[in-house]
Amino acid sequence: MKDADVSKQIQQMIRFIRQEAEEKANEISVAAEEEFNIEKLQLLEAEKRKIRQEYERKAKQIDVRRKIEYSMQLNASRIKVLQAQDEVVNSMKDAAKKGLLRLSSDKKVYKKLIKEIIVQGLLRMREQSLLLRCRETDYKLVESLLEEAKKEYSEKANVQPPTIALDDRVYLPPHPKNSGVDSHEAFCSGGVVLASQDGKIVLENTLDARLDVIFRQKLPEIRKRLLA
């Protein structure tokens, strides 16, 4: 084989190898770019997920804070409403207590009321032997009404008149000083306390106790009207 033919074959082989190398290089380049693009997309999606998760986390935190703030504001508003209601209710109760003080100062009305309170207490107690306690200032009034009250009770209950011992050693607290219903000292606006002889049954039938009972019973209705 001539040198020219050998040289020609070598050149062909070189071109073939070079072409094959270039094709392989192109294939590697394309594959590398595809892999790079895939990895880039994966990284991009991962970052997007992180950003979405972070956004959702912060959005949830903001939502929770808003709910907490709303709940706190709502509770604060409710407390203010309840406080305002309490102030109105307490002022109503104080006004009623002052009315009781005026009631006990009207001798004619108070005398009738005391007798009715004693009879009512006897009807509720249904005891044949009782101890009755009143304010010291009411002692003589109560003493003067006992027989009449016992007779009325006997007729209404269709029983024998009970034996009532009027306590002359221990009295109910006195009328509040200077008509101060907000006094911290114990006071009684009027009425009586009845007890069985053994002390096991006690009925507090004072004006103040009756007022407290009425207010407890009427409090839901009063609050409902205040909210209307």
PDB file of C-alpha atoms in Angstrom, residues 43-192:
ATOM      1  CA  LEU A  43     -34.306  23.072  43.454  1.00  0.00           C
ATOM      2  CA  LEU A  44     -36.731  25.737  42.267  1.00  0.00           C
ATOM      3  CA  GLU A  45     -39.745  23.615  43.249  1.00  0.00           C
ATOM      4  CA  ALA A  46     -38.135  22.830  46.611  1.00  0.00           C
ATOM      5  CA  GLU A  47     -37.608  26.537  47.257  1.00  0.00           C
ATOM      6  CA  LYS A  48     -41.157  27.262  46.159  1.00  0.00           C
ATOM      7  CA  ARG A  49     -42.427  24.615  48.601  1.00  0.00           C
ATOM      8  CA  LYS A  50     -40.343  26.147  51.373  1.00  0.00           C
ATOM      9  CA  ILE A  51     -41.679  29.606  50.563  1.00  0.00           C
ATOM     10  CA  ARG A  52     -45.289  28.298  50.456  1.00  0.00           C
ATOM     11  CA  GLN A  53     -44.816  26.422  53.728  1.00  0.00           C
ATOM     12  CA  GLU A  54     -43.302  29.478  55.373  1.00  0.00           C
ATOM     13  CA  TYR A  55     -46.122  31.648  54.039  1.00  0.00           C
ATOM     14  CA  GLU A  56     -48.745  29.175  55.293  1.00  0.00           C
ATOM     15  CA  ARG A  57     -47.012  28.982  58.683  1.00  0.00           C
ATOM     16  CA  LYS A  58     -46.928  32.762  59.040  1.00  0.00           C
ATOM     17  CA  ALA A  59     -50.514  33.052  57.748  1.00  0.00           C
ATOM     18  CA  LYS A  60     -51.621  30.544  60.387  1.00  0.00           C
ATOM     19  CA  GLN A  61     -49.743  32.457  63.087  1.00  0.00           C
ATOM     20  CA  ILE A  62     -51.393  35.708  61.988  1.00  0.00           C
ATOM     21  CA  ASP A  63     -54.811  33.990  61.943  1.00  0.00           C
ATOM     22  CA  VAL A  64     -54.247  32.547  65.430  1.00  0.00           C
ATOM     23  CA  ARG A  65     -53.117  35.961  66.739  1.00  0.00           C
ATOM     24  CA  ARG A  66     -56.178  37.600  65.216  1.00  0.00           C
ATOM     25  CA  LYS A  67     -58.478  35.023  66.792  1.00  0.00           C
ATOM     26  CA  ILE A  68     -56.773  35.457  70.177  1.00  0.00           C
ATOM     27  CA  GLU A  69     -56.977  39.257  69.938  1.00  0.00           C
ATOM     28  CA  TYR A  70     -60.634  39.064  68.891  1.00  0.00           C
ATOM     29  CA  SER A  71     -61.410  36.679  71.761  1.00  0.00           C
ATOM     30  CA  MET A  72     -59.603  38.961  74.232  1.00  0.00           C
ATOM     31  CA  GLN A  73     -61.445  42.028  72.941  1.00  0.00           C
ATOM     32  CA  LEU A  74     -64.746  40.155  73.057  1.00  0.00           C
ATOM     33  CA  ASN A  75     -64.089  39.009  76.642  1.00  0.00           C
ATOM     34  CA  ALA A  76     -63.044  42.539  77.632  1.00  0.00           C
ATOM     35  CA  SER A  77     -66.273  43.903  76.121  1.00  0.00           C
ATOM     36  CA  ARG A  78     -68.329  41.275  77.952  1.00  0.00           C
ATOM     37  CA  ILE A  79     -66.591  42.106  81.223  1.00  0.00           C
ATOM     38  CA  LYS A  80     -67.320  45.811  80.696  1.00  0.00           C
ATOM     39  CA  VAL A  81     -70.973  45.019  79.981  1.00  0.00           C
ATOM     40  CA  LEU A  82     -71.202  42.822  83.095  1.00  0.00           C
ATOM     41  CA  GLN A  83     -69.497  45.499  85.200  1.00  0.00           C
ATOM     42  CA  ALA A  84     -71.912  48.109  83.887  1.00  0.00           C
ATOM     43  CA  GLN A  85     -74.812  45.756  84.637  1.00  0.00           C
ATOM     44  CA  ASP A  86     -73.493  45.136  88.148  1.00  0.00           C
ATOM     45  CA  GLU A  87     -73.229  48.862  88.757  1.00  0.00           C
ATOM     46  CA  VAL A  88     -76.831  49.380  87.649  1.00  0.00           C
ATOM     47  CA  VAL A  89     -78.061  46.380  89.670  1.00  0.00           C
ATOM     48  CA  ASN A  90     -76.154  47.533  92.767  1.00  0.00           C
ATOM     49  CA  SER A  91     -77.524  51.056  92.424  1.00  0.00           C
ATOM     50  CA  MET A  92     -81.037  49.593  92.105  1.00  0.00           C
ATOM     51  CA  LYS A  93     -80.453  47.463  95.199  1.00  0.00           C
ATOM     52  CA  ASP A  94     -79.110  50.446  97.157  1.00  0.00           C
ATOM     53  CA  ALA A  95     -82.177  52.451  96.141  1.00  0.00           C
ATOM     54  CA  ALA A  96     -84.400  49.574  97.306  1.00  0.00           C
ATOM     55  CA  LYS A  97     -82.536  49.405 100.638  1.00  0.00           C
ATOM     56  CA  LYS A  98     -83.096  53.123 101.179  1.00  0.00           C
ATOM     57  CA  GLY A  99     -86.753  52.497 100.431  1.00  0.00           C
ATOM     58  CA  LEU A 100     -86.778  49.849 103.181  1.00  0.00           C
ATOM     59  CA  LEU A 101     -85.359  52.366 105.631  1.00  0.00           C
ATOM     60  CA  ARG A 102     -88.137  54.803 104.771  1.00  0.00           C
ATOM     61  CA  LEU A 103     -90.662  51.984 105.112  1.00  0.00           C
ATOM     62  CA  SER A 104     -89.568  51.152 108.660  1.00  0.00           C
ATOM     63  CA  SER A 105     -89.825  54.805 109.624  1.00  0.00           C
ATOM     64  CA  ASP A 106     -93.553  54.866 108.738  1.00  0.00           C
ATOM     65  CA  LYS A 107     -94.986  53.526 112.012  1.00  0.00           C
ATOM     66  CA  LYS A 108     -98.443  52.649 110.748  1.00  0.00           C
ATOM     67  CA  VAL A 109     -97.222  50.808 107.650  1.00  0.00           C
ATOM     68  CA  TYR A 110     -94.361  49.162 109.511  1.00  0.00           C
ATOM     69  CA  LYS A 111     -96.646  47.896 112.280  1.00  0.00           C
ATOM     70  CA  LYS A 112     -98.887  46.146 109.759  1.00  0.00           C
ATOM     71  CA  LEU A 113     -95.886  44.754 107.903  1.00  0.00           C
ATOM     72  CA  ILE A 114     -94.279  43.349 111.063  1.00  0.00           C
ATOM     73  CA  LYS A 115     -97.461  41.464 111.965  1.00  0.00           C
ATOM     74  CA  GLU A 116     -97.693  40.024 108.439  1.00  0.00           C
ATOM     75  CA  ILE A 117     -94.021  39.009 108.560  1.00  0.00           C
ATOM     76  CA  ILE A 118     -94.514  37.205 111.897  1.00  0.00           C
ATOM     77  CA  VAL A 119     -97.628  35.375 110.648  1.00  0.00           C
ATOM     78  CA  GLN A 120     -95.858  34.410 107.416  1.00  0.00           C
ATOM     79  CA  GLY A 121     -92.883  33.114 109.403  1.00  0.00           C
ATOM     80  CA  LEU A 122     -95.124  31.017 111.666  1.00  0.00           C
ATOM     81  CA  LEU A 123     -96.889  29.522 108.652  1.00  0.00           C
ATOM     82  CA  ARG A 124     -93.548  28.569 107.116  1.00  0.00           C
ATOM     83  CA  MET A 125     -92.051  27.194 110.340  1.00  0.00           C
ATOM     84  CA  ARG A 126     -95.101  25.197 111.543  1.00  0.00           C
ATOM     85  CA  GLU A 127     -93.524  24.851 115.004  1.00  0.00           C
ATOM     86  CA  GLN A 128     -95.424  24.879 118.279  1.00  0.00           C
ATOM     87  CA  SER A 129     -92.577  26.372 120.284  1.00  0.00           C
ATOM     88  CA  LEU A 130     -90.388  29.121 118.882  1.00  0.00           C
ATOM     89  CA  LEU A 131     -87.879  31.823 119.700  1.00  0.00           C
ATOM     90  CA  LEU A 132     -88.386  35.205 118.051  1.00  0.00           C
ATOM     91  CA  ARG A 133     -85.671  37.820 117.719  1.00  0.00           C
ATOM     92  CA  CYS A 134     -86.033  41.436 116.564  1.00  0.00           C
ATOM     93  CA  ARG A 135     -84.236  44.779 116.742  1.00  0.00           C
ATOM     94  CA  GLU A 136     -84.116  46.363 120.159  1.00  0.00           C
ATOM     95  CA  THR A 137     -86.037  49.396 118.833  1.00  0.00           C
ATOM     96  CA  ASP A 138     -88.795  47.040 117.602  1.00  0.00           C
ATOM     97  CA  TYR A 139     -89.075  45.023 120.833  1.00  0.00           C
ATOM     98  CA  LYS A 140     -92.141  46.728 122.252  1.00  0.00           C
ATOM     99  CA  LEU A 141     -93.886  46.826 118.869  1.00  0.00           C
ATOM    100  CA  VAL A 142     -93.306  43.114 118.293  1.00  0.00           C
ATOM    101  CA  GLU A 143     -94.365  42.293 121.853  1.00  0.00           C
ATOM    102  CA  SER A 144     -97.639  44.171 121.322  1.00  0.00           C
ATOM    103  CA  LEU A 145     -98.347  42.259 118.111  1.00  0.00           C
ATOM    104  CA  LEU A 146     -97.500  38.719 119.237  1.00  0.00           C
ATOM    105  CA  GLU A 147    -100.915  37.644 120.522  1.00  0.00           C
ATOM    106  CA  GLU A 148    -102.688  38.999 117.482  1.00  0.00           C
ATOM    107  CA  ALA A 149    -100.180  37.306 115.147  1.00  0.00           C
ATOM    108  CA  LYS A 150    -100.462  33.995 117.014  1.00  0.00           C
ATOM    109  CA  LYS A 151    -104.262  34.108 116.764  1.00  0.00           C
ATOM    110  CA  GLU A 152    -104.187  34.853 113.028  1.00  0.00           C
ATOM    111  CA  TYR A 153    -101.702  32.037 112.447  1.00  0.00           C
ATOM    112  CA  SER A 154    -103.834  29.627 114.507  1.00  0.00           C
ATOM    113  CA  GLU A 155    -106.916  30.426 112.406  1.00  0.00           C
ATOM    114  CA  LYS A 156    -105.092  30.126 109.091  1.00  0.00           C
ATOM    115  CA  ALA A 157    -103.220  26.918 109.968  1.00  0.00           C
ATOM    116  CA  ASN A 158    -106.131  25.448 111.970  1.00  0.00           C
ATOM    117  CA  VAL A 159    -103.832  24.584 114.880  1.00  0.00           C
ATOM    118  CA  GLN A 160    -103.358  25.628 118.491  1.00  0.00           C
ATOM    119  CA  PRO A 161    -101.567  28.980 118.953  1.00  0.00           C
ATOM    120  CA  PRO A 162     -97.817  28.386 119.326  1.00  0.00           C
ATOM    121  CA  THR A 163     -95.630  29.342 122.262  1.00  0.00           C
ATOM    122  CA  ILE A 164     -93.336  32.179 121.262  1.00  0.00           C
ATOM    123  CA  ALA A 165     -90.442  33.373 123.420  1.00  0.00           C
ATOM    124  CA  LEU A 166     -89.401  36.912 122.535  1.00  0.00           C
ATOM    125  CA  ASP A 167     -85.617  37.169 122.935  1.00  0.00           C
ATOM    126  CA  ASP A 168     -84.784  40.076 125.280  1.00  0.00           C
ATOM    127  CA  ARG A 169     -81.047  39.366 125.522  1.00  0.00           C
ATOM    128  CA  VAL A 170     -79.841  39.132 121.934  1.00  0.00           C
ATOM    129  CA  TYR A 171     -81.196  41.553 119.346  1.00  0.00           C
ATOM    130  CA  LEU A 172     -80.876  41.929 115.601  1.00  0.00           C
ATOM    131  CA  PRO A 173     -78.429  44.617 114.426  1.00  0.00           C
ATOM    132  CA  PRO A 174     -79.773  48.176 114.641  1.00  0.00           C
ATOM    133  CA  HIS A 175     -80.897  50.553 111.935  1.00  0.00           C
ATOM    134  CA  PRO A 176     -77.870  51.709 109.835  1.00  0.00           C
ATOM    135  CA  LYS A 177     -76.209  54.866 111.097  1.00  0.00           C
ATOM    136  CA  ASN A 178     -76.978  58.027 109.145  1.00  0.00           C
ATOM    137  CA  SER A 179     -79.136  55.940 106.787  1.00  0.00           C
ATOM    138  CA  GLY A 180     -75.953  54.616 105.165  1.00  0.00           C
ATOM    139  CA  VAL A 181     -76.879  51.420 103.318  1.00  0.00           C
ATOM    140  CA  ASP A 182     -73.272  51.002 102.196  1.00  0.00           C
ATOM    141  CA  SER A 183     -72.041  50.807 105.772  1.00  0.00           C
ATOM    142  CA  HIS A 184     -69.583  47.998 106.535  1.00  0.00           C
ATOM    143  CA  GLU A 185     -71.122  47.508 109.957  1.00  0.00           C
ATOM    144  CA  ALA A 186     -73.905  44.948 110.410  1.00  0.00           C
ATOM    145  CA  PHE A 187     -77.357  46.513 110.239  1.00  0.00           C
ATOM    146  CA  CYS A 188     -80.984  45.492 109.943  1.00  0.00           C
ATOM    147  CA  SER A 189     -83.704  47.532 108.247  1.00  0.00           C
ATOM    148  CA  GLY A 190     -86.452  45.725 110.140  1.00  0.00           C
ATOM    149  CA  GLY A 191     -88.292  42.424 110.380  1.00  0.00           C
ATOM    150  CA  VAL A 192     -87.743  39.379 112.582  1.00  0.00           C
TER     151      VAL A 192
END
